[in-house]
CSV table of C-alpha atoms in Angstrom, one decimal:
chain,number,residue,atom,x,y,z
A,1,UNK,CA,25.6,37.5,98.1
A,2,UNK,CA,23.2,34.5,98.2
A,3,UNK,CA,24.6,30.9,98.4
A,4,UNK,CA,23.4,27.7,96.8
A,5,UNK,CA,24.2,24.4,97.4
A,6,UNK,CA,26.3,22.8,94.4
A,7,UNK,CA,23.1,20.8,93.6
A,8,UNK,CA,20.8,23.4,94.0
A,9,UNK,CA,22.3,26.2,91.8
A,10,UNK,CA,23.0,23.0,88.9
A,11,UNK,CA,18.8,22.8,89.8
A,12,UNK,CA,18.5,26.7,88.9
A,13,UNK,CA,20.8,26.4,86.1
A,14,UNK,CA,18.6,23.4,84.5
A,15,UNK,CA,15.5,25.4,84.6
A,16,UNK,CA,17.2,28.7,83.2
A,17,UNK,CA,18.6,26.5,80.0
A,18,UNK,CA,15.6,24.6,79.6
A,19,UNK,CA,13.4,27.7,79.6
A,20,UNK,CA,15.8,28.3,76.5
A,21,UNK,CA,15.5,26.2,74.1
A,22,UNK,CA,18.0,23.7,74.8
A,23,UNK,CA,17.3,20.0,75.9
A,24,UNK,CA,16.8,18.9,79.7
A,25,UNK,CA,19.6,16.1,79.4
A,26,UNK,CA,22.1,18.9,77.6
A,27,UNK,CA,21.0,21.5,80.1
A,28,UNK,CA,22.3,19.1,82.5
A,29,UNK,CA,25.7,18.7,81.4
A,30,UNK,CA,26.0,21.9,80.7
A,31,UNK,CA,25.0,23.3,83.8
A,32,UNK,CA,27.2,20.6,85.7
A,33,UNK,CA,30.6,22.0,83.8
A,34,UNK,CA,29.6,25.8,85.0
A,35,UNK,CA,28.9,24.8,88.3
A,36,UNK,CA,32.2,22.5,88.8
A,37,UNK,CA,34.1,25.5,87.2
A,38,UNK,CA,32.3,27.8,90.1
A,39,UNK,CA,33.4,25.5,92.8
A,40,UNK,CA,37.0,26.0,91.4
A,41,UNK,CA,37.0,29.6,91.4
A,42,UNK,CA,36.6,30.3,88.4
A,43,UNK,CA,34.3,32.4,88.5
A,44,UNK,CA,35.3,33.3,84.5
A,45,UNK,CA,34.1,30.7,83.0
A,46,UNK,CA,31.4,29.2,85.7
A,47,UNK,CA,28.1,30.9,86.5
A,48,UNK,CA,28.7,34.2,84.8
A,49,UNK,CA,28.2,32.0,81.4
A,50,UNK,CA,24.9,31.3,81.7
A,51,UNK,CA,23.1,34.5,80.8
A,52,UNK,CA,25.3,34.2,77.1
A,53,UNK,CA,24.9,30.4,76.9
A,54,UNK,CA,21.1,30.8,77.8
A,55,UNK,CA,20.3,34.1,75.0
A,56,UNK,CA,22.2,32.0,72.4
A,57,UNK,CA,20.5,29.0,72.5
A,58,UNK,CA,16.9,31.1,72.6
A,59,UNK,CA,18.4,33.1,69.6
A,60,UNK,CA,19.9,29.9,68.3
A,61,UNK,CA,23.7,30.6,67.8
A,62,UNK,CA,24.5,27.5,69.6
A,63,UNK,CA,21.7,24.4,69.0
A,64,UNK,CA,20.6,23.5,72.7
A,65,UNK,CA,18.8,20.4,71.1
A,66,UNK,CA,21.9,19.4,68.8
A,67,UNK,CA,23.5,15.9,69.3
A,68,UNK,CA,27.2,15.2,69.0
A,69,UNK,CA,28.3,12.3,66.6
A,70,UNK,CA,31.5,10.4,66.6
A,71,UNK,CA,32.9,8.6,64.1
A,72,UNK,CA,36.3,6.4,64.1
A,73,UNK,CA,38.0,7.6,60.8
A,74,UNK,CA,41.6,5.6,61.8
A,75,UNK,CA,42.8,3.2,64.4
A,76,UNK,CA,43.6,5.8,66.5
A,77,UNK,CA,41.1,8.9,65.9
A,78,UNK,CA,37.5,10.2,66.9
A,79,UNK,CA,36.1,12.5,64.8
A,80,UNK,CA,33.5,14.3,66.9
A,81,UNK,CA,30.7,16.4,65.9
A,82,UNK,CA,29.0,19.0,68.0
A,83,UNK,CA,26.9,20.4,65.2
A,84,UNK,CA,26.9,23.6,65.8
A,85,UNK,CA,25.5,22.4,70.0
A,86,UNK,CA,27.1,22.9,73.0
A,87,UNK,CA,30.9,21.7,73.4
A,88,UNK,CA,30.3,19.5,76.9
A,89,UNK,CA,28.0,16.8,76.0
A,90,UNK,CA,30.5,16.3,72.5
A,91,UNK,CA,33.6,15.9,74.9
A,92,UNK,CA,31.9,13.5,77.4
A,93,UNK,CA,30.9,11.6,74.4
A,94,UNK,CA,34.3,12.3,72.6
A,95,UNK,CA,36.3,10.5,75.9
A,96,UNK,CA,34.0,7.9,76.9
A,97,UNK,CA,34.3,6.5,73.3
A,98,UNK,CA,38.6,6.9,73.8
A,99,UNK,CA,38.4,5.3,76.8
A,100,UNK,CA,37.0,2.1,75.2
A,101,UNK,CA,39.8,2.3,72.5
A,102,UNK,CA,43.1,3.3,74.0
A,103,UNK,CA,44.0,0.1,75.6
A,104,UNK,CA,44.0,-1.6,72.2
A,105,UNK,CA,46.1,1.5,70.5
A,106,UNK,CA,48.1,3.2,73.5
A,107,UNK,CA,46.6,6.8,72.4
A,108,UNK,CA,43.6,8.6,71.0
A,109,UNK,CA,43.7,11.8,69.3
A,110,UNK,CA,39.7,13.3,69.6
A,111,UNK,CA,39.2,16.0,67.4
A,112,UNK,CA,35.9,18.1,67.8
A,113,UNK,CA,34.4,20.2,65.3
A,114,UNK,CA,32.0,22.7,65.0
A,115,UNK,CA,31.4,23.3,68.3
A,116,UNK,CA,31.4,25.9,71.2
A,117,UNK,CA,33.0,27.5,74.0
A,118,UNK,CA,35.4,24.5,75.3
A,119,UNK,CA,34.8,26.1,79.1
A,120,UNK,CA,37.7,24.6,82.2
A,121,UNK,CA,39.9,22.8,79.6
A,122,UNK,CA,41.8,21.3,82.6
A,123,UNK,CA,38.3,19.2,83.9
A,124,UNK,CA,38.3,17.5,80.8
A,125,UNK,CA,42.0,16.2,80.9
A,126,UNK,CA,41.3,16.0,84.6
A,127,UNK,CA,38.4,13.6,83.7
A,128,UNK,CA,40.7,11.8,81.1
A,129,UNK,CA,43.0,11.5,84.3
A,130,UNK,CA,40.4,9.9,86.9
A,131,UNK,CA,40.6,7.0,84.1
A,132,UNK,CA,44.3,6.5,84.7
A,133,UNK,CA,45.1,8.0,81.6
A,134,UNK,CA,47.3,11.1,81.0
A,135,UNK,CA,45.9,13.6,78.2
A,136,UNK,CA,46.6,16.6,76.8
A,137,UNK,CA,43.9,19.2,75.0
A,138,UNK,CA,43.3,22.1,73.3
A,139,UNK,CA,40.6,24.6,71.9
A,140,UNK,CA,41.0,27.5,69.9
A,141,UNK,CA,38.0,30.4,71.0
A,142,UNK,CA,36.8,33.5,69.3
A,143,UNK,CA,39.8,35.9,67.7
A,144,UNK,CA,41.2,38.0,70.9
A,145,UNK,CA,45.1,38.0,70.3
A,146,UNK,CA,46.8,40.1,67.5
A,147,UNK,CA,49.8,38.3,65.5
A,148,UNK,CA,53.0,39.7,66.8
A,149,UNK,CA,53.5,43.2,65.9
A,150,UNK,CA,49.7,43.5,64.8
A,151,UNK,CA,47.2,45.0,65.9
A,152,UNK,CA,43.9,43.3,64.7
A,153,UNK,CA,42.8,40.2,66.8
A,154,UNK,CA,43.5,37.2,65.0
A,155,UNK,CA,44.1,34.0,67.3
A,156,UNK,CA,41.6,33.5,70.4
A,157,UNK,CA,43.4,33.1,73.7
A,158,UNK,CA,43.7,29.0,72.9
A,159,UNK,CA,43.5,27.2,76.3
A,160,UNK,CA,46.3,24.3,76.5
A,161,UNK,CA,45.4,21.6,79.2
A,162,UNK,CA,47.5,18.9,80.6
A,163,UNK,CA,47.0,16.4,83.5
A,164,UNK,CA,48.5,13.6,84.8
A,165,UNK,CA,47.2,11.1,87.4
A,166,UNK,CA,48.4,10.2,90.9
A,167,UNK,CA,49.0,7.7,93.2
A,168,UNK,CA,47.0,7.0,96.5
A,169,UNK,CA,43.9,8.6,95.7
A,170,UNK,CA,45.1,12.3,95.2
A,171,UNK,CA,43.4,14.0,92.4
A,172,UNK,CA,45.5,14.2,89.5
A,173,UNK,CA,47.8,16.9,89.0
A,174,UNK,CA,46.2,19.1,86.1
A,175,UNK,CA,48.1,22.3,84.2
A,176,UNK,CA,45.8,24.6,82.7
A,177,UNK,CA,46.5,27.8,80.8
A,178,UNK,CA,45.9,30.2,78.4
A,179,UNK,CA,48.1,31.6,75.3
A,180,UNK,CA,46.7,35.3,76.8
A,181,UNK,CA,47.8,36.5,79.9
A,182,UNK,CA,45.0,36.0,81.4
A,183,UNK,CA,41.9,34.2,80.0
A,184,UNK,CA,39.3,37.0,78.0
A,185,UNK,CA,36.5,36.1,80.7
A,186,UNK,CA,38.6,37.6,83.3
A,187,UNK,CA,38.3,41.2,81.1
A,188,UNK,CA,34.6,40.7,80.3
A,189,UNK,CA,34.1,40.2,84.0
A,190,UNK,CA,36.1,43.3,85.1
A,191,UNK,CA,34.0,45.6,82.6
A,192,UNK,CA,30.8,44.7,84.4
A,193,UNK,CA,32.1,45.1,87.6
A,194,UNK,CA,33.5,48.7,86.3
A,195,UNK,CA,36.8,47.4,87.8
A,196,UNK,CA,39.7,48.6,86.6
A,197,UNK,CA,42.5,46.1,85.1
A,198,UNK,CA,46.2,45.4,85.4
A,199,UNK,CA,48.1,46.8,82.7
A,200,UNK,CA,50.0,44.1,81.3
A,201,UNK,CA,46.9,42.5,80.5
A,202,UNK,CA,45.2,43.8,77.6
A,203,UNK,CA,45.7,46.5,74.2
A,204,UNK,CA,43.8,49.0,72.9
A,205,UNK,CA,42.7,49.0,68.9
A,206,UNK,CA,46.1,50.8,68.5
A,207,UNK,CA,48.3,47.8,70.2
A,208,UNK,CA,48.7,49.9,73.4
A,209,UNK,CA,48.5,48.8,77.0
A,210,UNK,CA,45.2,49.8,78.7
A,211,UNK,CA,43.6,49.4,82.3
A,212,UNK,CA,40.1,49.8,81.1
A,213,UNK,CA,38.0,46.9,80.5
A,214,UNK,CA,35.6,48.3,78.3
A,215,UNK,CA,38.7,49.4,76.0
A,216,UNK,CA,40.5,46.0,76.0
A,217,UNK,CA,37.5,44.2,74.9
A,218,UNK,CA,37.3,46.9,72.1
A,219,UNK,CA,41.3,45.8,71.4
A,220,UNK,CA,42.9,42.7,72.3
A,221,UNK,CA,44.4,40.4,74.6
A,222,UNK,CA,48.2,40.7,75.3
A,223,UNK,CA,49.9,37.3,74.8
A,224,UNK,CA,51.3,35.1,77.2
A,225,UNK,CA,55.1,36.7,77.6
A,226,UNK,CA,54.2,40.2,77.7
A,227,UNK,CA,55.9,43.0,76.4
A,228,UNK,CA,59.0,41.3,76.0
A,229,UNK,CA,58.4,37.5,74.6
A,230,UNK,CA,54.7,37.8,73.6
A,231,UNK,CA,55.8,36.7,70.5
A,232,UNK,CA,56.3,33.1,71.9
A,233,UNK,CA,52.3,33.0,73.0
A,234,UNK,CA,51.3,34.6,70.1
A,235,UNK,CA,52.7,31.8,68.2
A,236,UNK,CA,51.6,29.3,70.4
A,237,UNK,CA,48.1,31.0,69.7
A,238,UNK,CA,48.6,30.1,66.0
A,239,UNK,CA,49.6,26.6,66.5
A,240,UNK,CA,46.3,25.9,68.5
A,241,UNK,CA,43.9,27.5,65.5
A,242,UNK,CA,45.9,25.3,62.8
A,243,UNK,CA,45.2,22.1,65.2
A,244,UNK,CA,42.2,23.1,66.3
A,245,UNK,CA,40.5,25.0,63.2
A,246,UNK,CA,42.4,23.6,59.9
A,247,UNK,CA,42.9,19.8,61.5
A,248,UNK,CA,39.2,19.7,62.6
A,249,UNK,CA,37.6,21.5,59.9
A,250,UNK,CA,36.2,23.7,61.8
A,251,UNK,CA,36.6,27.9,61.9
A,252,UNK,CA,39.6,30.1,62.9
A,253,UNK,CA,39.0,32.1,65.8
A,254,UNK,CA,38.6,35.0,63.7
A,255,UNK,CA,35.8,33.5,61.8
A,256,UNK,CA,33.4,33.0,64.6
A,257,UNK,CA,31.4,35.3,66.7
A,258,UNK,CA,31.8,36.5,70.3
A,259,UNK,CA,31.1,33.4,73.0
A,260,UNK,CA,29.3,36.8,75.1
A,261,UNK,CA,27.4,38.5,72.3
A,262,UNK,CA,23.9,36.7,72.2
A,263,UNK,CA,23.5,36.8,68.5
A,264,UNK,CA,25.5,36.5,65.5
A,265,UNK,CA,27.1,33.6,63.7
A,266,UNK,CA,28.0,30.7,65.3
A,267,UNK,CA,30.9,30.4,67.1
A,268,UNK,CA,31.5,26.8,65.3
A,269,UNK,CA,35.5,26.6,66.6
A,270,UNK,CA,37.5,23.2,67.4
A,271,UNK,CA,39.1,21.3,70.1
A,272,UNK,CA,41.8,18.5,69.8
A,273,UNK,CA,42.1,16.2,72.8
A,274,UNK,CA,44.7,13.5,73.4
A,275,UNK,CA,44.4,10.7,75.9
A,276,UNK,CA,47.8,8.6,76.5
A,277,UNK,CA,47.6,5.0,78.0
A,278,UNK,CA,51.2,4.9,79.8
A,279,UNK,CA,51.3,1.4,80.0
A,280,UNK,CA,51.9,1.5,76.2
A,281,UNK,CA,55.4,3.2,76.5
A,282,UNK,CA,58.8,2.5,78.4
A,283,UNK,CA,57.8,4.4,81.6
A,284,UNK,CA,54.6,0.9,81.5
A,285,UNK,CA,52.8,0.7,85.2
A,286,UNK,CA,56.0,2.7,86.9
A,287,UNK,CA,55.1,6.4,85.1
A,288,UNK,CA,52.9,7.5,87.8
A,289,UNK,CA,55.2,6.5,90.6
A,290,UNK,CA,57.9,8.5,88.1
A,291,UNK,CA,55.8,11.5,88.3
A,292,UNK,CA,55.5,11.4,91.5
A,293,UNK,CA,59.1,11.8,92.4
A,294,UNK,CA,59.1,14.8,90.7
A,295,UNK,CA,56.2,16.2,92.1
A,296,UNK,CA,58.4,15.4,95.4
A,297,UNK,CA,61.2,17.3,94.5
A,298,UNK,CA,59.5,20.6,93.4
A,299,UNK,CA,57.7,20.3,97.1
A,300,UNK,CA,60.9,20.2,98.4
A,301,UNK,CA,61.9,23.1,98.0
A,302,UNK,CA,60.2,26.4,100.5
A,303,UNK,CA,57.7,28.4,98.6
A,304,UNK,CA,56.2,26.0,95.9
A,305,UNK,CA,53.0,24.3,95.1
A,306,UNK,CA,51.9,22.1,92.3
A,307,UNK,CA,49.7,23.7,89.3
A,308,UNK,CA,45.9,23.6,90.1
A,309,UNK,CA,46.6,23.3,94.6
A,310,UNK,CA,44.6,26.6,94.8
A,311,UNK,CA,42.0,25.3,92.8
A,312,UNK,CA,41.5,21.9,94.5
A,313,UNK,CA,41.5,24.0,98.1
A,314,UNK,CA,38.5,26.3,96.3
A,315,UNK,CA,36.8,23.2,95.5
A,316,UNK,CA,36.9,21.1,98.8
A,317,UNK,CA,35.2,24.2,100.5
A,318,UNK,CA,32.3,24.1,97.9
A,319,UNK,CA,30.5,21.8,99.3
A,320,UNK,CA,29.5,24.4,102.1
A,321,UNK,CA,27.8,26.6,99.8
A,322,UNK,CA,28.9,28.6,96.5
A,323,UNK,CA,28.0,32.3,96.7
A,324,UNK,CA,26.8,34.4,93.7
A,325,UNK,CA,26.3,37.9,92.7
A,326,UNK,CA,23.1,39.6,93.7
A,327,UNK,CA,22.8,40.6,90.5
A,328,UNK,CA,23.5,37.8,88.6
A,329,UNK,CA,21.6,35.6,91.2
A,330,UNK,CA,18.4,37.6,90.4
A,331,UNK,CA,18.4,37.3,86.6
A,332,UNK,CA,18.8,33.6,87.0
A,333,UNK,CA,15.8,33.3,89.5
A,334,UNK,CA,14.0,35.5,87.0
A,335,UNK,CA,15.3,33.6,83.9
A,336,UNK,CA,14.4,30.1,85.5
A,337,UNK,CA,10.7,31.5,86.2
A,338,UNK,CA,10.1,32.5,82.6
């Protein structure tokens, strides 16, 4: 597999994106969130994207020239829209504007509507986070989770993000999940790879387990809890498409199209994100050093780790080069020559 410099393959990227149809300073953005997610590991929702991205923006299911708005509709609340453009440069523009305002108000609910696929929802808590504040955020996606007992998807698979920042420099810790049991792009991936999948992960049409990709994107995504207390993700699925679709004004997941399929209407799904200035409640200037005895007291005991470790050891090696598919590194040469 060939390797690219982080800056090099955001380079590549750039020229892929530009070459369709979306705007140089949005092609950077853009291409900066998949190749941070790629120096994670995750590959899911990092370089793997840009083919979809790129063939909806020529095909114009997401707007590449579109510029988010914000408007300040109560003391304490962005409304951001990412007319029917990419969800990154909304978000940067949704938290730089919070940032300015949470000091005088202590928190900041951002709600963004209209928009696209939300990609690592932990980076932008974790970017809420480098500002010393703690946030929280969520995004509901294209419908990939049956209601309990159903069998027709419904709720997407909903990330929920948290992070929290640290003392002495260390990155803040960040908790990122989905309400599936695994994220969707982890299934999409697997089907082009012809890999088989773990059993617990995804249903059939008829609501039954299946190990075949190709199948599971054909069915739906089991819920966080499994066989025996799916129910509980499943409802956490619906709780993310009221705040997310009914709060924003934007659509359910099952009223959007696929984030993969290169046509068809657009996505045009919601994200809430709340940013927290702790100085504003009774933990004040000692909450991080708080947090941080926890943190101590999980590590104390043999065997544990803090949420995202694995990914911040993935990331400090990227620097040395990230490696891509043959495959996928030849249609973006290709794509960037066009």
């Amino acid at each position: 597999m060939p390797q690219y410099s982080p800056a090099d393959l955001t380079d590549l990227i750039i020229r892929v994106f530009v070459n369709s149809k979306v705007d140089p300073q949005t092609a950077r953005v853009v291409a900066e969130a998949l190749v941070r997610a790629e120096a994670d590991g995750i590959s899911s929702h990092g370089i793997a994207r840009v083919p979809p991205y790129a063939e909806q923006a020529m095909n114009g299911k997401v707007d590449g020239f579109a510029k988010p708005t914000v408007t300040r509709t109560a003391a304490a609340v962005l409304d951001v829209d990412s007319r029917i453009g990419f969800a990154f440069p909304a978000i940067r523009l949704g938290l730089e504007r919070a940032a300015e305002i949470v000091k005088e108000t202590g928190i900041v609910a951002i709600g963004i509507k209209h928009s696209h696929h939300f990609g690592v929802a932990g980076h932008h808590v974790e970017d809420a986070a480098n500002r010393g504040l703690m946030a929280l955020a969520f995004s509901n996606t294209p419908a990939a989770i049956a209601p309990w007992g159903g069998s027709k998807a419904l709720y997407g698979t909903n990330p929920i993000a948290f992070a929290c920042p640290r003392g002495d420099g260390r990155p803040p810790l960040v908790i990122d999940l989905s309400v599936s049991t695994v994220a969707r792009g982890k299934v999409v991936l697997a089907d082009k790879t012809g890999e088989a999948i773990p059993d617990d992960w995804a249903l059939d049409a008829n609501g039954h387990a299946t190990t075949d990709a190709k199948v599971a994107l054909t069915g739906s995504m089991a819920p966080l809890g499994g066989r025996t207390a799916g129910a509980k993700g499943a409802a956490l699925g619906l709780m993310i498409e009221l705040l997310c679709g009914a709060l924003t004004g934007s659509n359910f997941g099952y009223q959007g199209s696929s984030f993969f399929e290169p046509t068809g209407v657009p996505p045009s799904i919601g994200h809430l994100i709340l940013v927290i200035d702790s100085n504003a409640f009774g933990g004040g200037a000692g909450t991080v050093a708080r947090a941080e005895e926890m943190f101590a007291e999980i590590l104390n005991q043999p065997g544990t780790r803090l949420p995202g470790d694995s990914r911040l050891a993935k990331r400090s090696a990227a620097p040395g080069g990230i490696a891509i598919p043959d495959a996928l590194a030849q249609d973006l040469e290709a794509r960037a020559r066009a």
